[in-house]
Short mmCIF file of C-alpha atoms in Angstrom, two decimals:
data_model
loop_
_atom_site.label_atom_id
_atom_site.label_comp_id
_atom_site.label_asym_id
_atom_site.label_seq_id
_atom_site.Cartn_x
_atom_site.Cartn_y
_atom_site.Cartn_z
CA ASP A 1 73.68 -3.45 20.36
CA SER A 2 74.71 -2.68 17.35
CA GLY A 3 77.90 -4.31 17.47
CA VAL A 4 79.87 -1.26 16.93
CA THR A 5 81.92 0.35 19.54
CA GLN A 6 82.89 3.75 19.87
CA THR A 7 85.58 4.95 22.46
CA PRO A 8 85.44 7.20 24.48
CA LYS A 9 81.61 7.86 25.21
CA HIS A 10 82.59 11.22 26.36
CA LEU A 11 85.23 14.07 25.93
CA ILE A 12 85.52 17.05 27.66
CA THR A 13 88.65 19.20 26.43
CA ALA A 14 89.14 23.21 25.38
CA THR A 15 89.64 24.87 22.23
CA GLY A 16 92.62 24.57 20.56
CA GLN A 17 93.30 21.43 21.57
CA ARG A 18 93.25 17.97 19.29
CA VAL A 19 91.38 14.66 20.14
CA THR A 20 90.89 11.32 18.64
CA LEU A 21 87.89 9.34 18.48
CA ARG A 22 87.80 5.70 17.97
CA CYS A 23 85.34 3.31 16.27
CA SER A 24 85.65 -0.27 16.35
CA PRO A 25 83.26 -2.02 13.06
CA ARG A 26 81.18 -4.67 13.74
CA SER A 27 83.16 -8.05 13.01
CA GLY A 28 83.67 -8.70 9.37
CA ASP A 29 82.20 -5.24 8.28
CA LEU A 30 84.81 -3.55 5.93
CA SER A 31 82.75 0.26 5.58
CA VAL A 32 83.26 2.68 8.12
CA TYR A 33 81.08 6.12 7.90
CA TRP A 34 81.51 9.12 10.30
CA TYR A 35 78.77 11.56 11.52
CA GLN A 36 78.47 14.49 13.24
CA GLN A 37 75.13 15.61 14.91
CA SER A 38 75.55 19.19 16.93
CA LEU A 39 72.55 19.83 19.25
CA ASP A 40 69.07 19.89 17.67
CA GLN A 41 70.52 19.29 14.51
CA GLY A 42 70.33 16.62 11.99
CA LEU A 43 73.14 13.98 11.21
CA GLN A 44 75.86 15.38 8.90
CA PHE A 45 77.48 12.95 6.74
CA LEU A 46 81.45 13.32 7.08
CA ILE A 47 83.17 10.59 5.56
CA HIS A 48 83.23 7.13 4.38
CA TYR A 49 86.00 4.48 4.19
CA TYR A 50 85.90 1.31 2.82
CA ASN A 51 88.58 -1.37 3.63
CA GLY A 52 91.15 1.21 4.17
CA GLU A 53 90.60 3.62 1.38
CA GLU A 54 88.49 6.54 1.58
CA ARG A 55 85.36 6.51 -1.00
CA ALA A 56 83.13 9.18 0.01
CA LYS A 57 83.27 13.11 1.82
CA GLY A 58 80.65 14.94 3.02
CA ASN A 59 81.16 18.51 4.97
CA ILE A 60 84.21 17.31 6.43
CA LEU A 61 86.52 20.05 7.66
CA GLU A 62 89.90 20.34 6.51
CA ARG A 63 90.92 20.38 10.88
CA PHE A 64 89.39 16.96 10.74
CA SER A 65 90.57 14.05 9.38
CA ALA A 66 90.13 10.15 9.30
CA GLN A 67 91.72 6.90 8.37
CA GLN A 68 90.90 3.20 8.45
CA PHE A 69 93.66 0.87 9.60
CA PRO A 70 94.26 -2.56 8.10
CA ASP A 71 92.38 -4.25 11.25
CA LEU A 72 89.59 -2.10 9.95
CA HIS A 73 89.17 0.11 12.93
CA SER A 74 88.75 3.47 12.39
CA GLU A 75 90.12 7.05 13.92
CA LEU A 76 88.29 10.64 13.50
CA ASN A 77 90.96 12.96 14.47
CA LEU A 78 89.57 16.68 15.68
CA SER A 79 92.31 19.36 15.59
CA SER A 80 92.36 23.22 16.57
CA LEU A 81 88.98 22.60 18.46
CA GLU A 82 86.55 25.12 18.65
CA LEU A 83 83.08 25.79 20.67
CA GLY A 84 81.21 25.07 17.96
CA ASP A 85 82.84 21.29 17.73
CA SER A 86 80.80 20.28 20.33
CA ALA A 87 78.66 17.33 18.91
CA LEU A 88 77.63 13.99 19.28
CA TYR A 89 80.31 12.11 16.71
CA PHE A 90 78.76 8.86 15.27
CA CYS A 91 80.40 6.14 13.16
CA ALA A 92 78.57 3.22 11.53
CA SER A 93 79.72 0.01 9.68
CA SER A 94 78.34 -1.86 7.00
CA PRO A 95 79.49 -5.37 5.63
CA ARG A 96 79.95 -4.23 2.00
CA GLN A 97 80.21 -1.84 -0.59
CA ALA A 98 77.39 -2.69 -2.41
CA LEU A 99 73.60 -1.98 -2.74
CA PRO A 100 71.34 -2.23 -0.57
CA GLU A 101 73.32 -1.59 2.11
CA LYS A 102 72.50 -1.29 6.09
CA LEU A 103 74.35 0.94 7.99
CA PHE A 104 74.68 -0.14 11.94
CA PHE A 105 75.43 2.77 14.23
CA GLY A 106 77.56 2.93 17.25
CA SER A 107 76.22 4.94 20.59
CA GLY A 108 78.60 7.93 19.66
CA THR A 109 81.22 10.17 21.31
CA GLN A 110 79.74 13.14 23.11
CA LEU A 111 82.30 15.83 22.77
CA SER A 112 82.44 19.08 25.09
CA VAL A 113 84.86 21.76 23.73
CA LEU A 114 85.20 24.29 26.63
CA ASP B 1 71.55 11.44 -4.71
CA ALA B 2 67.88 12.39 -4.83
CA LYS B 3 66.48 14.79 -2.25
CA THR B 4 64.13 13.66 0.38
CA THR B 5 61.24 15.84 1.97
CA GLN B 6 59.60 15.14 5.11
CA PRO B 7 57.39 16.63 7.31
CA PRO B 8 59.30 18.16 10.36
CA SER B 9 56.76 16.69 13.05
CA MET B 10 53.85 14.16 13.02
CA ASP B 11 51.59 13.09 16.28
CA CYS B 12 50.42 9.66 16.37
CA ALA B 13 47.99 7.84 18.96
CA GLU B 14 49.24 4.97 20.54
CA GLY B 15 48.11 1.64 19.07
CA ARG B 16 47.18 3.46 15.66
CA ALA B 17 48.96 3.32 12.48
CA ALA B 18 51.74 5.65 11.89
CA ASN B 19 52.05 6.65 8.54
CA LEU B 20 55.03 8.86 7.60
CA PRO B 21 55.31 10.57 4.07
CA CYS B 22 58.59 10.60 2.30
CA ASN B 23 58.95 13.00 -0.97
CA HIS B 24 61.72 11.89 -3.22
CA SER B 25 60.60 13.17 -6.74
CA THR B 26 63.97 13.10 -8.41
CA ILE B 27 64.81 9.62 -7.48
CA SER B 28 66.59 7.51 -10.32
CA GLY B 29 66.17 4.06 -11.58
CA ASN B 30 68.75 2.34 -9.51
CA GLU B 31 68.43 4.33 -6.34
CA TYR B 32 67.11 2.52 -3.25
CA VAL B 33 64.99 4.47 -0.50
CA TYR B 34 66.13 3.45 3.49
CA TRP B 35 64.39 4.69 6.37
CA TYR B 36 66.24 4.75 9.61
CA ARG B 37 64.83 5.94 13.26
CA GLN B 38 66.75 8.07 16.40
CA ILE B 39 65.24 7.31 19.48
CA HIS B 40 66.81 10.73 21.55
CA SER B 41 70.48 10.76 21.27
CA GLN B 42 70.98 7.22 20.20
CA GLY B 43 72.52 6.02 17.22
CA PRO B 44 70.22 5.65 14.42
CA GLN B 45 68.52 2.43 13.68
CA TYR B 46 67.90 1.00 10.40
CA ILE B 47 64.04 0.14 9.85
CA ILE B 48 63.56 -1.04 6.41
CA HIS B 49 64.86 -0.34 2.51
CA GLY B 50 63.23 -1.10 -1.05
CA LEU B 51 63.87 0.15 -4.26
CA LYS B 52 60.26 -0.35 -6.29
CA ASN B 53 58.12 -3.27 -4.49
CA ASN B 54 56.31 -2.69 -1.22
CA GLU B 55 58.56 -4.29 1.52
CA THR B 56 57.44 -5.21 4.93
CA ASN B 57 59.43 -6.61 8.16
CA GLU B 58 58.96 -7.02 11.71
CA MET B 59 59.33 -3.19 12.52
CA ALA B 60 57.37 -1.59 9.65
CA SER B 61 56.16 -1.56 6.06
CA LEU B 62 57.42 0.51 3.40
CA ILE B 63 54.82 1.42 0.58
CA ILE B 64 56.63 2.90 -2.57
CA THR B 65 54.28 4.94 -5.28
CA GLU B 66 54.64 3.35 -8.33
CA ASP B 67 56.27 6.44 -9.92
CA ARG B 68 58.82 5.89 -7.06
CA LYS B 69 58.55 9.67 -6.19
CA SER B 70 57.44 9.02 -2.81
CA SER B 71 56.96 6.45 -0.21
CA THR B 72 55.58 6.02 3.23
CA LEU B 73 56.73 4.52 5.93
CA ILE B 74 53.95 2.63 8.07
CA LEU B 75 54.25 1.39 11.63
CA PRO B 76 50.85 -0.38 12.46
CA HIS B 77 50.71 -0.29 15.98
CA ALA B 78 52.46 2.62 17.18
CA THR B 79 53.75 2.50 20.57
CA LEU B 80 55.06 5.05 22.98
CA ARG B 81 58.28 3.66 22.33
CA ASP B 82 58.31 4.60 18.82
CA THR B 83 58.57 7.95 19.31
CA ALA B 84 61.88 9.32 17.56
CA VAL B 85 63.06 11.25 14.68
CA TYR B 86 62.35 8.97 11.25
CA TYR B 87 65.10 9.81 8.36
CA CYS B 88 63.88 8.84 5.08
CA ILE B 89 67.14 8.68 2.28
CA VAL B 90 67.39 7.86 -1.14
CA LEU B 91 70.64 6.27 -1.81
CA SER B 92 72.55 5.45 -4.84
CA GLY B 93 76.38 4.85 -5.61
CA THR B 94 77.73 7.64 -3.87
CA TYR B 95 77.56 6.01 -0.53
CA LYS B 96 77.20 9.31 0.94
CA TYR B 97 74.48 8.15 2.67
CA ILE B 98 72.96 11.69 3.64
CA PHE B 99 70.41 12.29 6.34
CA GLY B 100 68.07 15.09 6.02
CA THR B 101 66.37 16.71 8.86
CA GLY B 102 63.64 13.96 9.40
CA THR B 103 59.96 13.65 10.91
CA ARG B 104 59.83 14.00 14.43
CA LEU B 105 57.30 11.65 15.64
CA LYS B 106 55.47 11.94 18.76
CA VAL B 107 53.27 8.87 20.24
CA LEU B 108 50.70 10.05 22.15
CA ALA B 109 49.29 7.88 25.18
#
Protein backbone atom coordinates (compact mmCIF):
# COMPACT_ATOMS: atom_id res chain seq x y z
CA ASP A 1 0.00 0.00 0.00
CA SER A 2 1.61 3.26 -1.17
CA GLY A 3 -0.51 5.48 1.07
CA VAL A 4 -2.01 7.30 -1.92
CA THR A 5 -5.79 6.89 -2.17
CA GLN A 6 -7.73 7.26 -5.38
CA THR A 7 -11.49 7.21 -5.64
CA PRO A 8 -13.50 5.82 -7.21
CA LYS A 9 -11.70 2.65 -8.32
CA HIS A 10 -14.03 2.16 -11.26
CA LEU A 11 -16.23 4.63 -13.09
CA ILE A 12 -18.58 3.93 -15.98
CA THR A 13 -20.20 6.82 -17.76
CA ALA A 14 -21.50 7.94 -21.13
CA THR A 15 -20.07 10.15 -23.83
CA GLY A 16 -20.61 13.84 -23.23
CA GLN A 17 -20.70 13.47 -19.47
CA ARG A 18 -18.43 15.01 -16.84
CA VAL A 19 -16.64 13.14 -14.05
CA THR A 20 -14.36 13.98 -11.16
CA LEU A 21 -11.53 11.75 -10.01
CA ARG A 22 -10.15 12.25 -6.54
CA CYS A 23 -6.69 11.71 -5.13
CA SER A 24 -5.58 11.87 -1.51
CA PRO A 25 -1.78 12.01 -1.29
CA ARG A 26 0.31 10.39 1.41
CA SER A 27 0.24 12.25 4.67
CA GLY A 28 2.60 15.22 4.43
CA ASP A 29 3.21 14.98 0.71
CA LEU A 30 2.88 18.33 -1.06
CA SER A 31 3.25 17.25 -4.68
CA VAL A 32 0.57 15.54 -6.72
CA TYR A 33 0.97 14.24 -10.28
CA TRP A 34 -1.74 12.96 -12.61
CA TYR A 35 -1.20 10.39 -15.38
CA GLN A 36 -3.39 8.77 -18.01
CA GLN A 37 -2.76 5.24 -19.26
CA SER A 38 -4.82 4.01 -22.17
CA LEU A 39 -5.00 0.32 -23.08
CA ASP A 40 -1.52 -0.97 -23.90
CA GLN A 41 -0.14 2.55 -23.80
CA GLY A 42 2.53 4.08 -21.67
CA LEU A 43 1.87 6.53 -18.89
CA GLN A 44 1.04 9.98 -20.22
CA PHE A 45 1.91 12.83 -17.89
CA LEU A 46 -1.01 15.21 -17.49
CA ILE A 47 -0.27 17.75 -14.78
CA HIS A 48 1.70 18.41 -11.59
CA TYR A 49 0.66 20.43 -8.55
CA TYR A 50 2.79 21.48 -5.63
CA ASN A 51 1.19 22.84 -2.47
CA GLY A 52 -1.86 24.05 -4.32
CA GLU A 53 -0.10 25.56 -7.32
CA GLU A 54 0.20 24.17 -10.82
CA ARG A 55 3.89 23.53 -11.55
CA ALA A 56 4.05 21.58 -14.79
CA LYS A 57 1.70 20.61 -17.56
CA GLY A 58 1.89 17.74 -19.98
CA ASN A 59 -0.41 16.82 -22.84
CA ILE A 60 -3.56 17.57 -20.92
CA LEU A 61 -6.64 18.23 -23.04
CA GLU A 62 -8.54 21.48 -22.63
CA ARG A 63 -11.57 19.40 -21.62
CA PHE A 64 -9.58 18.22 -18.59
CA SER A 65 -8.75 20.33 -15.57
CA ALA A 66 -7.30 19.72 -12.16
CA GLN A 67 -6.78 21.44 -8.86
CA GLN A 68 -5.13 20.82 -5.54
CA PHE A 69 -7.01 21.96 -2.47
CA PRO A 70 -5.67 23.47 0.80
CA ASP A 71 -5.88 20.04 2.47
CA LEU A 72 -3.62 18.84 -0.40
CA HIS A 73 -6.06 16.43 -1.96
CA SER A 74 -6.43 16.81 -5.70
CA GLU A 75 -9.21 16.38 -8.20
CA LEU A 76 -9.05 15.74 -11.93
CA ASN A 77 -12.14 16.89 -13.81
CA LEU A 78 -12.88 15.38 -17.19
CA SER A 79 -15.70 16.91 -19.23
CA SER A 80 -17.41 16.32 -22.58
CA LEU A 81 -16.15 12.76 -22.34
CA GLU A 82 -15.31 10.83 -25.47
CA LEU A 83 -14.81 7.11 -26.03
CA GLY A 84 -11.08 7.73 -26.30
CA ASP A 85 -10.94 9.05 -22.75
CA SER A 86 -11.45 5.53 -21.46
CA ALA A 87 -8.27 4.78 -19.56
CA LEU A 88 -6.63 4.18 -16.21
CA TYR A 89 -5.96 7.43 -14.41
CA PHE A 90 -3.22 7.40 -11.81
CA CYS A 91 -2.21 9.99 -9.33
CA ALA A 92 1.11 10.02 -7.53
CA SER A 93 2.43 12.04 -4.64
CA SER A 94 5.83 12.98 -3.36
CA PRO A 95 6.95 14.78 -0.23
CA ARG A 96 8.77 17.74 -1.69
CA GLN A 97 9.64 19.62 -4.81
CA ALA A 98 13.36 19.09 -4.81
CA LEU A 99 15.47 16.44 -6.46
CA PRO A 100 15.84 13.60 -5.95
CA GLU A 101 12.15 12.93 -5.75
CA LYS A 102 10.36 9.59 -5.42
CA LEU A 103 6.81 9.24 -6.62
CA PHE A 104 4.29 7.05 -4.79
CA PHE A 105 1.42 5.96 -7.00
CA GLY A 106 -2.15 5.18 -6.14
CA SER A 107 -3.91 2.13 -7.52
CA GLY A 108 -5.72 4.16 -10.17
CA THR A 109 -9.24 4.91 -11.33
CA GLN A 110 -10.46 2.86 -14.28
CA LEU A 111 -12.69 5.09 -16.40
CA SER A 112 -14.93 3.51 -19.02
CA VAL A 113 -16.78 5.82 -21.38
CA LEU A 114 -19.60 4.04 -23.22
CA ASP B 1 14.44 16.62 -19.80
CA ALA B 2 16.63 14.11 -21.56
CA LYS B 3 14.99 11.45 -23.68
CA THR B 4 15.51 7.78 -22.81
CA THR B 5 15.61 4.73 -25.06
CA GLN B 6 14.87 1.22 -23.83
CA PRO B 7 14.41 -2.11 -25.60
CA PRO B 8 10.70 -2.91 -25.88
CA SER B 9 10.97 -6.36 -24.37
CA MET B 10 13.32 -8.82 -22.71
CA ASP B 11 13.16 -12.33 -21.30
CA CYS B 12 15.08 -13.63 -18.31
CA ALA B 13 15.25 -17.06 -16.71
CA GLU B 14 14.04 -17.30 -13.14
CA GLY B 15 16.92 -17.09 -10.68
CA ARG B 16 19.23 -15.38 -13.13
CA ALA B 17 20.18 -11.73 -13.14
CA ALA B 18 18.05 -9.45 -15.27
CA ASN B 19 20.01 -6.60 -16.84
CA LEU B 20 17.83 -3.87 -18.26
CA PRO B 21 19.63 -1.20 -20.32
CA CYS B 22 18.66 2.42 -20.82
CA ASN B 23 20.22 4.96 -23.12
CA HIS B 24 20.09 8.62 -22.14
CA SER B 25 22.78 10.14 -24.30
CA THR B 26 21.51 13.73 -23.91
CA ILE B 27 21.53 13.70 -20.11
CA SER B 28 22.92 16.79 -18.46
CA GLY B 29 24.93 17.11 -15.29
CA ASN B 30 22.10 17.78 -12.87
CA GLU B 31 19.67 15.17 -14.16
CA TYR B 32 18.91 12.08 -12.15
CA VAL B 33 18.18 8.63 -13.55
CA TYR B 34 15.16 6.90 -12.02
CA TRP B 35 13.74 3.43 -12.48
CA TYR B 36 10.14 2.41 -11.84
CA ARG B 37 8.21 -0.70 -12.66
CA GLN B 38 4.56 -1.43 -13.31
CA ILE B 39 3.18 -4.87 -12.63
CA HIS B 40 0.14 -5.51 -14.80
CA SER B 41 -2.19 -2.53 -14.30
CA GLN B 42 -1.06 -1.59 -10.83
CA GLY B 43 0.36 1.83 -10.04
CA PRO B 44 4.05 2.12 -10.91
CA GLN B 45 6.48 1.36 -8.12
CA TYR B 46 9.73 3.20 -7.45
CA ILE B 47 12.81 1.00 -7.67
CA ILE B 48 15.96 3.09 -7.50
CA HIS B 49 17.60 6.33 -8.63
CA GLY B 50 21.09 7.70 -9.14
CA LEU B 51 23.04 10.71 -10.29
CA LYS B 52 26.63 9.67 -10.95
CA ASN B 53 27.55 6.80 -8.71
CA ASN B 54 26.33 3.24 -8.83
CA GLU B 55 23.55 2.56 -6.38
CA THR B 56 22.17 -0.54 -4.68
CA ASN B 57 19.15 -1.13 -2.53
CA GLU B 58 17.09 -4.12 -1.45
CA MET B 59 15.37 -4.34 -4.80
CA ALA B 60 18.05 -3.72 -7.41
CA SER B 61 21.36 -2.20 -8.45
CA LEU B 62 21.82 0.73 -10.78
CA ILE B 63 24.99 1.00 -12.83
CA ILE B 64 25.58 4.38 -14.52
CA THR B 65 28.38 4.67 -17.07
CA GLU B 66 31.13 7.15 -16.41
CA ASP B 67 29.92 9.48 -19.17
CA ARG B 68 26.37 9.09 -17.78
CA LYS B 69 24.96 8.42 -21.24
CA SER B 70 23.55 5.05 -20.33
CA SER B 71 22.62 2.98 -17.33
CA THR B 72 21.66 -0.57 -16.46
CA LEU B 73 19.18 -1.76 -13.89
CA ILE B 74 20.13 -5.11 -12.43
CA LEU B 75 17.70 -7.43 -10.68
CA PRO B 76 20.20 -9.92 -9.19
CA HIS B 77 17.96 -12.97 -8.89
CA ALA B 78 14.84 -12.48 -10.96
CA THR B 79 11.63 -14.17 -9.83
CA LEU B 80 8.31 -14.61 -11.60
CA ARG B 81 6.99 -11.69 -9.56
CA ASP B 82 9.50 -9.41 -11.28
CA THR B 83 7.60 -9.76 -14.56
CA ALA B 84 6.61 -6.17 -15.27
CA VAL B 85 7.18 -3.14 -17.45
CA TYR B 86 10.31 -1.28 -16.35
CA TYR B 87 10.61 2.44 -16.98
CA CYS B 88 13.82 4.44 -17.08
CA ILE B 89 13.31 8.17 -16.55
CA VAL B 90 15.67 11.11 -16.56
CA LEU B 91 14.49 14.02 -14.51
CA SER B 92 15.72 17.53 -14.04
CA GLY B 93 14.03 20.51 -12.54
CA THR B 94 11.02 20.60 -14.84
CA TYR B 95 9.21 17.99 -12.73
CA LYS B 96 7.43 16.59 -15.74
CA TYR B 97 8.42 13.05 -14.83
CA ILE B 98 7.89 11.64 -18.34
CA PHE B 99 7.50 7.88 -18.57
CA GLY B 100 8.42 6.34 -21.91
CA THR B 101 7.16 3.00 -23.20
CA GLY B 102 9.54 1.04 -21.02
CA THR B 103 10.87 -2.51 -21.28
CA ARG B 104 8.48 -5.38 -20.84
CA LEU B 105 10.43 -7.95 -18.81
CA LYS B 106 9.18 -11.49 -18.78
CA VAL B 107 10.73 -13.83 -16.24
CA LEU B 108 10.52 -17.41 -17.43
CA ALA B 109 10.16 -20.43 -15.14
